[in-house]
PDB file of C-alpha atoms in Angstrom:
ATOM      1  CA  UNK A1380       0.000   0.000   0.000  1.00  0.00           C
ATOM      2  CA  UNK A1381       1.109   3.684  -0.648  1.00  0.00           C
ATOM      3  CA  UNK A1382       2.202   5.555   2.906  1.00  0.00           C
ATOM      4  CA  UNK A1383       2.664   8.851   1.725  1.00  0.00           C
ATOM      5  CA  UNK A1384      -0.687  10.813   3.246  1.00  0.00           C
ATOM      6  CA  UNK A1385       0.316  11.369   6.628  1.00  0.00           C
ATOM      7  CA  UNK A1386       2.945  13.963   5.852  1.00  0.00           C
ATOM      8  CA  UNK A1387       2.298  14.961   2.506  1.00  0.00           C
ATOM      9  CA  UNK A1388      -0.951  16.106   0.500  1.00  0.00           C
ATOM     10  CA  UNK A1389      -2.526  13.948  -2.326  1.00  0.00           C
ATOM     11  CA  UNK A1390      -1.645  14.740  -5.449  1.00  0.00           C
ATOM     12  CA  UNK A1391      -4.588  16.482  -6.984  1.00  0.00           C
ATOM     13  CA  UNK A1392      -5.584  16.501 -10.859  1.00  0.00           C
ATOM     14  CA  UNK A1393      -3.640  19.262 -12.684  1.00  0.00           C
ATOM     15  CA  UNK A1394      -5.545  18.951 -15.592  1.00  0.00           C
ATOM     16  CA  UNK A1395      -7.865  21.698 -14.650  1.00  0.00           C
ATOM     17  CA  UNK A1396      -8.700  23.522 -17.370  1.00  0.00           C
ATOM     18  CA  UNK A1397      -9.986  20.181 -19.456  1.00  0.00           C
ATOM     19  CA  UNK A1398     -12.434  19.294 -16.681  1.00  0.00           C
ATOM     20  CA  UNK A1399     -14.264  22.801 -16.357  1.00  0.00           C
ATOM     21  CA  UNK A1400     -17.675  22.011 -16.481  1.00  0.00           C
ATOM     22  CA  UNK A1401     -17.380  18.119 -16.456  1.00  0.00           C
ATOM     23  CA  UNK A1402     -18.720  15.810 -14.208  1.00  0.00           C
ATOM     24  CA  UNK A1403     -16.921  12.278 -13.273  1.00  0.00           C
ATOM     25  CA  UNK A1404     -18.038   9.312 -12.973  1.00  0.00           C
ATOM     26  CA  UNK A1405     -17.210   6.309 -10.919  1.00  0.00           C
ATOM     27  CA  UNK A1406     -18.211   2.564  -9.499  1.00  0.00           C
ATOM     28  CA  UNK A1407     -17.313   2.351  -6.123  1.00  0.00           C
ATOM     29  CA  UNK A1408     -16.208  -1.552  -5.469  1.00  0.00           C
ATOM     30  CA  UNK A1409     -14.913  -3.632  -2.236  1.00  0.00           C
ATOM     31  CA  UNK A1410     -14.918  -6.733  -5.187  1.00  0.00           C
ATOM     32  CA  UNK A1411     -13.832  -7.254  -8.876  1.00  0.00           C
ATOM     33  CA  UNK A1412     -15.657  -9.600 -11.920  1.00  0.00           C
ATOM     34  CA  UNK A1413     -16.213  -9.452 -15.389  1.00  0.00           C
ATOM     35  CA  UNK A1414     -20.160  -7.366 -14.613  1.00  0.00           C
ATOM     36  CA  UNK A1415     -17.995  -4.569 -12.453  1.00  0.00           C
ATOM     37  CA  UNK A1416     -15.622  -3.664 -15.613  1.00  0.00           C
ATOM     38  CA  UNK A1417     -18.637  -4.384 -18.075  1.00  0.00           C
ATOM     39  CA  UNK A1418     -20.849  -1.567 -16.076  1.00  0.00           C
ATOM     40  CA  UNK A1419     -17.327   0.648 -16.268  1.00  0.00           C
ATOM     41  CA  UNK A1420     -17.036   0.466 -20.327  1.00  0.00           C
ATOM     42  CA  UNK A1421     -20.312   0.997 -20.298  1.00  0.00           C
ATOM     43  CA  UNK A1422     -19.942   4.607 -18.394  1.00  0.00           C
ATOM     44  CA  UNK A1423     -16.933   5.154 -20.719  1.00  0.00           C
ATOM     45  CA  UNK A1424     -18.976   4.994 -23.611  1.00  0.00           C
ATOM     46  CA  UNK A1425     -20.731   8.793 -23.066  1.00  0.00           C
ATOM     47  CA  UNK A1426     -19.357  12.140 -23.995  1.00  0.00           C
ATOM     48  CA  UNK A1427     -15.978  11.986 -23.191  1.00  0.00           C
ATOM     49  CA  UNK A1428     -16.545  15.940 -23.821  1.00  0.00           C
ATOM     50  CA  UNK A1429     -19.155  15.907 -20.828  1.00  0.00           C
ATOM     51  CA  UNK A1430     -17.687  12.739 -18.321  1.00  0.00           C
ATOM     52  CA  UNK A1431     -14.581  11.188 -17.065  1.00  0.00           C
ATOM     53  CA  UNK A1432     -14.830   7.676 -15.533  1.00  0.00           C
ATOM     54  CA  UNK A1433     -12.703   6.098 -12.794  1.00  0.00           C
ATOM     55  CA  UNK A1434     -12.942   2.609 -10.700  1.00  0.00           C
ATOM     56  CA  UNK A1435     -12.380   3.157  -6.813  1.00  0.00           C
ATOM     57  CA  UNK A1436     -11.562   0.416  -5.097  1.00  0.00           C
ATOM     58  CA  UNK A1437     -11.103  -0.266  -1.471  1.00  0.00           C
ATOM     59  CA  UNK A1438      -7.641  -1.170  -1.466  1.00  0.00           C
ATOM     60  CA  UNK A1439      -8.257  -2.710   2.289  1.00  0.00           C
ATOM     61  CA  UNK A1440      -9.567  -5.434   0.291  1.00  0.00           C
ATOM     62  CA  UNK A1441      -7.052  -5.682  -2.481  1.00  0.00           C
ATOM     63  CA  UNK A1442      -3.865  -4.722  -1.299  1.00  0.00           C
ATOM     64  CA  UNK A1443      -2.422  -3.477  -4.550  1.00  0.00           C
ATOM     65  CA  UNK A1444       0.859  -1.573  -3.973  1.00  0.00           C
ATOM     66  CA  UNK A1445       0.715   1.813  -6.032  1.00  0.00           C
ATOM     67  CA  UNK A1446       3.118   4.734  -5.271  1.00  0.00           C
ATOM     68  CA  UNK A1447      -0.182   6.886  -5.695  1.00  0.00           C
ATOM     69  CA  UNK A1448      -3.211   6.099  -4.742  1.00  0.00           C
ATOM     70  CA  UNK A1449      -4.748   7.433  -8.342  1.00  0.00           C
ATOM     71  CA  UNK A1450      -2.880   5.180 -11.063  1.00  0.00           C
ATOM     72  CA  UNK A1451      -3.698   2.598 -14.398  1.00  0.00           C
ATOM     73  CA  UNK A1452      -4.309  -1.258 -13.778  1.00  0.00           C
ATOM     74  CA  UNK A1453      -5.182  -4.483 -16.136  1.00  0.00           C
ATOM     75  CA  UNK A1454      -8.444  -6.018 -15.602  1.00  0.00           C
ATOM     76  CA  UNK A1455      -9.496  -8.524 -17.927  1.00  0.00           C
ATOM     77  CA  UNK A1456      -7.408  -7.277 -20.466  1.00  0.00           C
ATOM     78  CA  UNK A1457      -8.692  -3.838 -19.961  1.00  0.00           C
ATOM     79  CA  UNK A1458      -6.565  -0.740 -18.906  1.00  0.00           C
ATOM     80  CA  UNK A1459      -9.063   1.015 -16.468  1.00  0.00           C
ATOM     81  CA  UNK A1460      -7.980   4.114 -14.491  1.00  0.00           C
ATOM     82  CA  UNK A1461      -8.140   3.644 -10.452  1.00  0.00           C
ATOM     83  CA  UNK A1462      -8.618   5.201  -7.697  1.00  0.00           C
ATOM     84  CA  UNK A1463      -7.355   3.322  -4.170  1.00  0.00           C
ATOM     85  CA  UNK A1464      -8.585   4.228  -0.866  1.00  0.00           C
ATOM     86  CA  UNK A1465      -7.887   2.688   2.418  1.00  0.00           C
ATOM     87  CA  UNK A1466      -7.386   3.672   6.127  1.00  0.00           C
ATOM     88  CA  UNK A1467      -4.532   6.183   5.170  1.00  0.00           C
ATOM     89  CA  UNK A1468      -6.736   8.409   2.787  1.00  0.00           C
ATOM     90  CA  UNK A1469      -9.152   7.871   5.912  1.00  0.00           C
ATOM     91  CA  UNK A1470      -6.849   9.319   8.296  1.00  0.00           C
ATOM     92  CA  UNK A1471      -5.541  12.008   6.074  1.00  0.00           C
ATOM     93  CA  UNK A1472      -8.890  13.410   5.385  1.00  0.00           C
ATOM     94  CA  UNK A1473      -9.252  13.231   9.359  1.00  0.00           C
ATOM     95  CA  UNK A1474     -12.855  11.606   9.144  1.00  0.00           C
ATOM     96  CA  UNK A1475     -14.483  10.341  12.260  1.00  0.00           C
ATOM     97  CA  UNK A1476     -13.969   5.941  12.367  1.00  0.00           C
ATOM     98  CA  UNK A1477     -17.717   5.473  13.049  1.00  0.00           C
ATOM     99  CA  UNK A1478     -20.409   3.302  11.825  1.00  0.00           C
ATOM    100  CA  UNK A1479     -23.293   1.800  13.215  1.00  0.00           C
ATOM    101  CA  UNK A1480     -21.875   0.184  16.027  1.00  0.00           C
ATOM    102  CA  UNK A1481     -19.093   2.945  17.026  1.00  0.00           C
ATOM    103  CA  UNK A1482     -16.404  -0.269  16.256  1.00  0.00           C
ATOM    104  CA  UNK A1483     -15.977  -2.099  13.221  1.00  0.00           C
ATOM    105  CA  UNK A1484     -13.780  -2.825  10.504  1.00  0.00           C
ATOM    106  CA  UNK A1485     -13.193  -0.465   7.318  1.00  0.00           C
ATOM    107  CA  UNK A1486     -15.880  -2.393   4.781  1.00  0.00           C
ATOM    108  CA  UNK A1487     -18.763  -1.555   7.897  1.00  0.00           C
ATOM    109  CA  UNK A1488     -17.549   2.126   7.850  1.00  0.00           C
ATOM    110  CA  UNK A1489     -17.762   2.235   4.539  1.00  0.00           C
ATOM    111  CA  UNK A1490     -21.217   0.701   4.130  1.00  0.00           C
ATOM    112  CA  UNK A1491     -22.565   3.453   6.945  1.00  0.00           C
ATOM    113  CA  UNK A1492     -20.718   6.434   5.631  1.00  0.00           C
ATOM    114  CA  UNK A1493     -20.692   5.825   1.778  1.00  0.00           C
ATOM    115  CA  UNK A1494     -20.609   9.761   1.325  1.00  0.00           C
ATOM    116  CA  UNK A1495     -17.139   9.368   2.586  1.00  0.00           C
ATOM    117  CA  UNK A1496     -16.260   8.454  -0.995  1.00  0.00           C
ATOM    118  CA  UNK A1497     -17.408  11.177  -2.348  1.00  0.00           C
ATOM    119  CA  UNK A1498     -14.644  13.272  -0.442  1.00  0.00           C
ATOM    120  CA  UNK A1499     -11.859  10.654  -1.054  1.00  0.00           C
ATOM    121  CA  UNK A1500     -12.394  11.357  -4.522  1.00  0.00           C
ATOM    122  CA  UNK A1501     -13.362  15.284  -4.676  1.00  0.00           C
ATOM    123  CA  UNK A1502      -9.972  15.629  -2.631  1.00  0.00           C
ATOM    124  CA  UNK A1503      -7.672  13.733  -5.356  1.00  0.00           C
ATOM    125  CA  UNK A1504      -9.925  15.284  -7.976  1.00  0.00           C
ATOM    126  CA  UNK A1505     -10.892  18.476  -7.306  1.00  0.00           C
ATOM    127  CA  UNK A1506     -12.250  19.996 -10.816  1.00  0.00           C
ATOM    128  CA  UNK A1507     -15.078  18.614 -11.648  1.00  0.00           C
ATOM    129  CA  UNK A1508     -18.925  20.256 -11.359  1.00  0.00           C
ATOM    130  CA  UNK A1509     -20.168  17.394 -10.244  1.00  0.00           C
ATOM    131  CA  UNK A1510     -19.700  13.613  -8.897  1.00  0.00           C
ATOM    132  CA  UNK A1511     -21.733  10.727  -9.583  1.00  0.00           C
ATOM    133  CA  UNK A1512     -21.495   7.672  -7.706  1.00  0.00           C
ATOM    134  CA  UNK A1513     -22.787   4.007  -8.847  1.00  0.00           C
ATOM    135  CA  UNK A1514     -22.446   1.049  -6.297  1.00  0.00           C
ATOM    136  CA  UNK A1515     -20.659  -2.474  -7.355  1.00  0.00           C
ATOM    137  CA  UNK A1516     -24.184  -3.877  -7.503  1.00  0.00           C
ATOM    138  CA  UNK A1517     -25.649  -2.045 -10.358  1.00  0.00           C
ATOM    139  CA  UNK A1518     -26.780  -2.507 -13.480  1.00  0.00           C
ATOM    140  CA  UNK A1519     -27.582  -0.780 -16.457  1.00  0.00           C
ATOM    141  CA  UNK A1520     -29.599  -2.356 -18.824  1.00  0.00           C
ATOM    142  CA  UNK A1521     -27.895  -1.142 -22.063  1.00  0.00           C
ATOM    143  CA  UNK A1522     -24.816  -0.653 -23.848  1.00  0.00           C
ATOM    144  CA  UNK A1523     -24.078   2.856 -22.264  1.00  0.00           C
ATOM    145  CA  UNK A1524     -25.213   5.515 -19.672  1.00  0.00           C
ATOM    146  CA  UNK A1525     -25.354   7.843 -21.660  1.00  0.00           C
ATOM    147  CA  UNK A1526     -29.496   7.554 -22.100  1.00  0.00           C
ATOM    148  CA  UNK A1527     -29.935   7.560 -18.124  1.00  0.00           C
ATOM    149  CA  UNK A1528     -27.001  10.493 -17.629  1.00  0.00           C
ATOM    150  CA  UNK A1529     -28.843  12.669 -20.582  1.00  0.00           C
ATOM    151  CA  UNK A1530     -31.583  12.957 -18.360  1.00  0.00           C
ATOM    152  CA  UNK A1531     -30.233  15.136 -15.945  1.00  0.00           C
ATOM    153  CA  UNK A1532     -27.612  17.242 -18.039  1.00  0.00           C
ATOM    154  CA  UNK A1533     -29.551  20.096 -17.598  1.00  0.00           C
ATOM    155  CA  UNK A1534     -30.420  19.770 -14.013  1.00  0.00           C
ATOM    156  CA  UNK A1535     -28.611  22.035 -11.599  1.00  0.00           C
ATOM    157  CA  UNK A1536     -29.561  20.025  -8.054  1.00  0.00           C
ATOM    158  CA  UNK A1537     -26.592  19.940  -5.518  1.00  0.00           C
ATOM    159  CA  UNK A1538     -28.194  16.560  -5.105  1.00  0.00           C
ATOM    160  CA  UNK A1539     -29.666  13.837  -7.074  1.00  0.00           C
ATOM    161  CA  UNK A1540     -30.590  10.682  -5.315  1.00  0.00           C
ATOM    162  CA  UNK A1541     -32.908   7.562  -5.498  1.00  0.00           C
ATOM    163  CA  UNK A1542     -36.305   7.332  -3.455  1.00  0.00           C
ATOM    164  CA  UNK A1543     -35.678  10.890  -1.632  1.00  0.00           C
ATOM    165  CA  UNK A1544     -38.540  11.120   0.509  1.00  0.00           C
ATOM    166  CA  UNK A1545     -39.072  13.088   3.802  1.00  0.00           C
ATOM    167  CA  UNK A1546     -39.193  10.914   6.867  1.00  0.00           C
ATOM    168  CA  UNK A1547     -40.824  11.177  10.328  1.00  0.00           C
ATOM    169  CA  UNK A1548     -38.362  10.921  13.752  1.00  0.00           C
ATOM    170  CA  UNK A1549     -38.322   7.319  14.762  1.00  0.00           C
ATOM    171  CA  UNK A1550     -40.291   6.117  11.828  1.00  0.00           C
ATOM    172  CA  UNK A1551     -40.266   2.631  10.706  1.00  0.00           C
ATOM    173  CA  UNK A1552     -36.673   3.688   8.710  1.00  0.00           C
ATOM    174  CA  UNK A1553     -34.916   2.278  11.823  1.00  0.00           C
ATOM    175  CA  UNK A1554     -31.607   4.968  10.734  1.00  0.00           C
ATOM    176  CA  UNK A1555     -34.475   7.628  12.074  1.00  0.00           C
ATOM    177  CA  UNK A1556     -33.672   6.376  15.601  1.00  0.00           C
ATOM    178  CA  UNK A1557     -31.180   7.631  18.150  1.00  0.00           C
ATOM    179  CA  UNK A1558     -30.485  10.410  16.280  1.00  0.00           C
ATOM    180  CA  UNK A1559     -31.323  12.976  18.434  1.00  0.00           C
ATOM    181  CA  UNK A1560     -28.283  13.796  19.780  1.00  0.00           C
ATOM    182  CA  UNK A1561     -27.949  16.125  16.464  1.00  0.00           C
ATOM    183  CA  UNK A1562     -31.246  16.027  14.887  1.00  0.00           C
ATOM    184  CA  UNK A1563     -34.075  17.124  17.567  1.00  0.00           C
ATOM    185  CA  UNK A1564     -38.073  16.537  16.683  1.00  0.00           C
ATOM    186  CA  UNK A1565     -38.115  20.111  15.183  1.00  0.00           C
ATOM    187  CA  UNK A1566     -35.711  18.669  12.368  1.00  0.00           C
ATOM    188  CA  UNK A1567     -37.140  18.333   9.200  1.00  0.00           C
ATOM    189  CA  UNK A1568     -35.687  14.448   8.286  1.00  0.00           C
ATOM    190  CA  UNK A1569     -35.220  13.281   4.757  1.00  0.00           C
ATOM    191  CA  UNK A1570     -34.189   9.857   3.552  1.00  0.00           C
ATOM    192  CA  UNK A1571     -32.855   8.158   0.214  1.00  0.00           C
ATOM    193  CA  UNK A1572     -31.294   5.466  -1.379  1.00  0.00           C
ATOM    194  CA  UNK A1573     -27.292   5.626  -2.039  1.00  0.00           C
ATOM    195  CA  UNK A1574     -26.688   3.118  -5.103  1.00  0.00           C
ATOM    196  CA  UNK A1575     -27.188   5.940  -7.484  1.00  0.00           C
ATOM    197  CA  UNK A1576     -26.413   9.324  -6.593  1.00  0.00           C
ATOM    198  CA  UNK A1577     -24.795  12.448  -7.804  1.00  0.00           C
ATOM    199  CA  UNK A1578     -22.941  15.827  -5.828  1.00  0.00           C
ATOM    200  CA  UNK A1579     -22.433  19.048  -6.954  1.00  0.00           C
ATOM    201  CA  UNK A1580     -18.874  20.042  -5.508  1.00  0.00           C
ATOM    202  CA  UNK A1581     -19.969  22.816  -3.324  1.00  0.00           C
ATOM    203  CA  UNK A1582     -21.909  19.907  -1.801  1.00  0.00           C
ATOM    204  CA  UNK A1583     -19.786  17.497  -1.006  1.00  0.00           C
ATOM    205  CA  UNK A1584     -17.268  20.412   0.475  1.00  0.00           C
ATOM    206  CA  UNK A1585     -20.209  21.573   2.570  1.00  0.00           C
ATOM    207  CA  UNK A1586     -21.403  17.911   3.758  1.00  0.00           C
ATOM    208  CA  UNK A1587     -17.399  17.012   4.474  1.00  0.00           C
ATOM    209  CA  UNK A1588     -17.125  20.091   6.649  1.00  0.00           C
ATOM    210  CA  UNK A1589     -20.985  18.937   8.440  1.00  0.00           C
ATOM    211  CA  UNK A1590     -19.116  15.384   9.028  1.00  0.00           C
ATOM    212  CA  UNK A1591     -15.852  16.522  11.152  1.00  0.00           C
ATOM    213  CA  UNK A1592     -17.945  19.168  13.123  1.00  0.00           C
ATOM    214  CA  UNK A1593     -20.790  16.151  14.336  1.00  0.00           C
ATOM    215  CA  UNK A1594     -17.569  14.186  15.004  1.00  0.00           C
ATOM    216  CA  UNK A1595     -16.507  16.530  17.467  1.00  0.00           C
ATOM    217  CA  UNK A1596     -19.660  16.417  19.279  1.00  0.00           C
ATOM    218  CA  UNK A1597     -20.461  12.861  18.897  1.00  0.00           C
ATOM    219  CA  UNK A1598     -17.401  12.001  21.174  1.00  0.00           C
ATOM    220  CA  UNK A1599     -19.379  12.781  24.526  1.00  0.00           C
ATOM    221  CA  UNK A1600     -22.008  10.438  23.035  1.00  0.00           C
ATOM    222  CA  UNK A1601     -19.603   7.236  22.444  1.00  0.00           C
ATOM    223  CA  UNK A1602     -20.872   5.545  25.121  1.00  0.00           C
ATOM    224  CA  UNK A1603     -24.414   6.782  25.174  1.00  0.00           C
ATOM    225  CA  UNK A1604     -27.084   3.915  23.635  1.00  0.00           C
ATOM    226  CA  UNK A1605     -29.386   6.233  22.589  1.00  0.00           C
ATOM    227  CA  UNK A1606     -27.359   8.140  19.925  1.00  0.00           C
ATOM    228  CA  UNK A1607     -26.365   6.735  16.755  1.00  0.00           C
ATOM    229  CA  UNK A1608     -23.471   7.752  14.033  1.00  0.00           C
ATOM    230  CA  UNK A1609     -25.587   9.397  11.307  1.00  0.00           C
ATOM    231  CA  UNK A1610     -26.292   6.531   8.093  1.00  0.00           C
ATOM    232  CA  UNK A1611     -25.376   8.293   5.142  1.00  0.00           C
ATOM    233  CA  UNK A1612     -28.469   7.941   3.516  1.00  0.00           C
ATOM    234  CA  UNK A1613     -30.233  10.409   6.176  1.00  0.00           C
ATOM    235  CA  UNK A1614     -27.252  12.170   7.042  1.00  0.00           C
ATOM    236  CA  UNK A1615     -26.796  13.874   2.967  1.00  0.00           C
ATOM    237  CA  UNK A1616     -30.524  14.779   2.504  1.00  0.00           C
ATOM    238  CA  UNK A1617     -30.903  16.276   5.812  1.00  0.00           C
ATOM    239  CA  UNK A1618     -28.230  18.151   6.067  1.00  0.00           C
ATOM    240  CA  UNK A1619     -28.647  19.565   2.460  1.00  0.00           C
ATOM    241  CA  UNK A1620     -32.349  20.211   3.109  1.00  0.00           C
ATOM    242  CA  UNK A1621     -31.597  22.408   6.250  1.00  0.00           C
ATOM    243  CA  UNK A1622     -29.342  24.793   4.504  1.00  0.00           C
ATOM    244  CA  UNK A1623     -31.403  27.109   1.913  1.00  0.00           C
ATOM    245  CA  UNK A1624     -27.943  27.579  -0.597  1.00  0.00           C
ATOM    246  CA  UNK A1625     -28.569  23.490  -1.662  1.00  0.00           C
ATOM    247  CA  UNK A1626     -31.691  22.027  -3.794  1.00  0.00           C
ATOM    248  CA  UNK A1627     -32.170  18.232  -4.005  1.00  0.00           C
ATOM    249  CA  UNK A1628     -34.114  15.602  -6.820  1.00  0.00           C
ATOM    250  CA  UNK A1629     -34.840  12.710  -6.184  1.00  0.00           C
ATOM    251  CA  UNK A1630     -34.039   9.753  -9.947  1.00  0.00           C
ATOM    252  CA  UNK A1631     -37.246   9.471 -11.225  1.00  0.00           C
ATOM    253  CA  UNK A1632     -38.438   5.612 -10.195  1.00  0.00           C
ATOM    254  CA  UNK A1633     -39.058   4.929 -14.228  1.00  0.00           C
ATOM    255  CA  UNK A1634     -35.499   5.348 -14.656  1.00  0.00           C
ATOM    256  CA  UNK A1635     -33.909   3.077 -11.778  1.00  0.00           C
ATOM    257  CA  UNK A1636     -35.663   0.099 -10.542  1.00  0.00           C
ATOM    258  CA  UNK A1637     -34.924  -1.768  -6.957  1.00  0.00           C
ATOM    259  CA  UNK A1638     -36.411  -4.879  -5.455  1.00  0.00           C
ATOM    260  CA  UNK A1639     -34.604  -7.250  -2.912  1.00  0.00           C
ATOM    261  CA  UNK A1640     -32.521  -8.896  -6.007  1.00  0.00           C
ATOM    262  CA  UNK A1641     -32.061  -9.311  -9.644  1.00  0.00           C
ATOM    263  CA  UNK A1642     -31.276 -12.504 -10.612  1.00  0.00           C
ATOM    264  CA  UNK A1643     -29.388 -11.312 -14.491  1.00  0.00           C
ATOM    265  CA  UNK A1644     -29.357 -15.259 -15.431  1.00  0.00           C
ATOM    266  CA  UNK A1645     -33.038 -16.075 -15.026  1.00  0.00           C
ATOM    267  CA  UNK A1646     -34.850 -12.817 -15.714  1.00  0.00           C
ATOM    268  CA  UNK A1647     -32.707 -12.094 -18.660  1.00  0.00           C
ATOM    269  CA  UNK A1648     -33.251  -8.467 -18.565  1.00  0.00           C
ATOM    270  CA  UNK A1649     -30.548  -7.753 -21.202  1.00  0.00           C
ATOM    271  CA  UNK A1650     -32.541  -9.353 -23.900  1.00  0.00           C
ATOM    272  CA  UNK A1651     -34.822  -6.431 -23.984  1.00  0.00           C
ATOM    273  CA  UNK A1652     -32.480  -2.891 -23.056  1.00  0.00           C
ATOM    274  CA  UNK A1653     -34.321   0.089 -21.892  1.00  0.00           C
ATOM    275  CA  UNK A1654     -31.377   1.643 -20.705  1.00  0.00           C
ATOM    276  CA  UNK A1655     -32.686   1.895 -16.776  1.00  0.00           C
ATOM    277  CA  UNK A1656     -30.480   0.981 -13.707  1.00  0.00           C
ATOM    278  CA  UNK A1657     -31.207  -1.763 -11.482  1.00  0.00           C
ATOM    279  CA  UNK A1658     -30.101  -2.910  -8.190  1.00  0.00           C
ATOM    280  CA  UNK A1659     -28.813  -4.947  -6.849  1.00  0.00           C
ATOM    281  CA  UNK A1660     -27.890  -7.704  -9.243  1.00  0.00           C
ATOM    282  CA  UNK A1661     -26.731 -11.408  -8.822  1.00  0.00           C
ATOM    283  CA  UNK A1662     -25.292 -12.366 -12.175  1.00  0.00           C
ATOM    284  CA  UNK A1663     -23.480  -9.131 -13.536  1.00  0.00           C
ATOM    285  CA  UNK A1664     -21.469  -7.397 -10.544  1.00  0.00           C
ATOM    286  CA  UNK A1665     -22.133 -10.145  -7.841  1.00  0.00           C
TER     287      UNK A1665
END
């Protein structure tokens, strides 16, 4: 693994001028298979004018020694261009080590706090307008993303996100719960869904910034059962919907479809594209 964060700064994209105005794209992985690098060719094949694609992968699970943690590897023949993150981007970026259970390995953190890859990857790549994120367990049902991504060119939200929805304290959404320490009842509570979701910059700056000051008041709530680290999926919308400067979407349901799994080899879906996401998926990134 690379060991160069602690005392030095990432090395951020100095292409700057090329990216005005673009968004990137990436697949956020803990695994690899043929489905994972299908779904990233697929995201290459957009405007390369409008999007940049990377892989990130959580090198906790791969090990792969880079000097950098932004670099080129072979997968399946193809040359796709990674990002690695593991506890040392963690630490550098000084983000609190909680999840659900205040103890836990890096994959659990990274399952509660998935917006924390959002500023991994807006700290190493600092240029772009926006940031879309697509989980290992997606699936597009088409040759490109370009159909789904056209969709929202022209919308300006600081966030796009599946099933946005307000939410009700201690609702049947159990992440609604013990959350009181920071959100009291006269909070206004929104929820989502994080497999597909998109950032504006000025977002993800403001939501990092929201993340270390709750750390520093969690701490006097460590060993309190009735408070909770903050799931990312209420945690974004809330804390976007109290502050006036941010607007929020929510994807449109007819364009990404979710049920409890899709099974690729028996339903087939690829036989007929429409050019929707689904997730999760057994048979193309599982």
């Amino acid at each position: 693994m690379f060991n160069l964060f602690k005392k030095q700064k990432p090395v951020e994209n100095s292409n700057t001028d090329n990216n005005q105005g673009k968004s990137l794209l990436f697949i956020a992985t803990h695994v690899m298979n043929k489905g994972i690098i299908s779904e990233y060719k697929k995201l290459c094949n957009t405007c390369k004018d409008k999007y940049d694609v990377i892989l990130l992968l959580d090198n906790t699970k791969f090990n792969f020694k880079s000097p950098s943690p932004v670099c080129n590897r072979i997968f399946y023949g193809i040359e796709i261009k990674c990002f690695l993150f593991d506890e040392n981007i963690h630490d550098f970026l000084n983000l609190p080590y909680h999840h659900v259970e205040k103890e836990g390995n890096f994959g659990q953190v990274m399952w509660c706090n998935a917006d924390y890859r959002f500023y991994y990857v807006r700290k190493f790549f600092p240029n772009y307008k926006y940031y879309w994120q697509f989980d290992w367990d997606c699936f597009c049902n088409g040759d490109s993303y370009a159909p789904f991504l056209k969709k929202y060119e022209n919308n300006s939200s600081d966030l796009l996100i599946a099933l946005l929805r307000n939410e009700e304290h201690r609702s049947e959404w159990c992440w609604t719960h013990q959350v009181n320490w920071i959100y009291g009842d006269n909070i206004n509570l929104y929820g989502s869904l994080f497999p597909v979701c998109r950032l504006s910059a000025n977002a993800i700056d403001y939501l990092y910034e929201k993340r270390l000051e709750h750390a520093k008041l969690f701490k006097s709530f460590l060993n309190d059962p009735d408070a909770r680290w903050i799931f990312c999926e209420l945690f974004v919308p809330t804390e976007l919907g109290l502050n006036e400067k941010f607007t929020m979407a929510g994807i449109e349901n007819e364009y990404i479809r979710f049920r409890p799994v899709f099974d690729l080899n028996t339903e087939r879906l690829y036989e007929e594209p429409d050019f929707h996401i689904y997730h999760p998926v057994k048979g193309a990134s599982c």
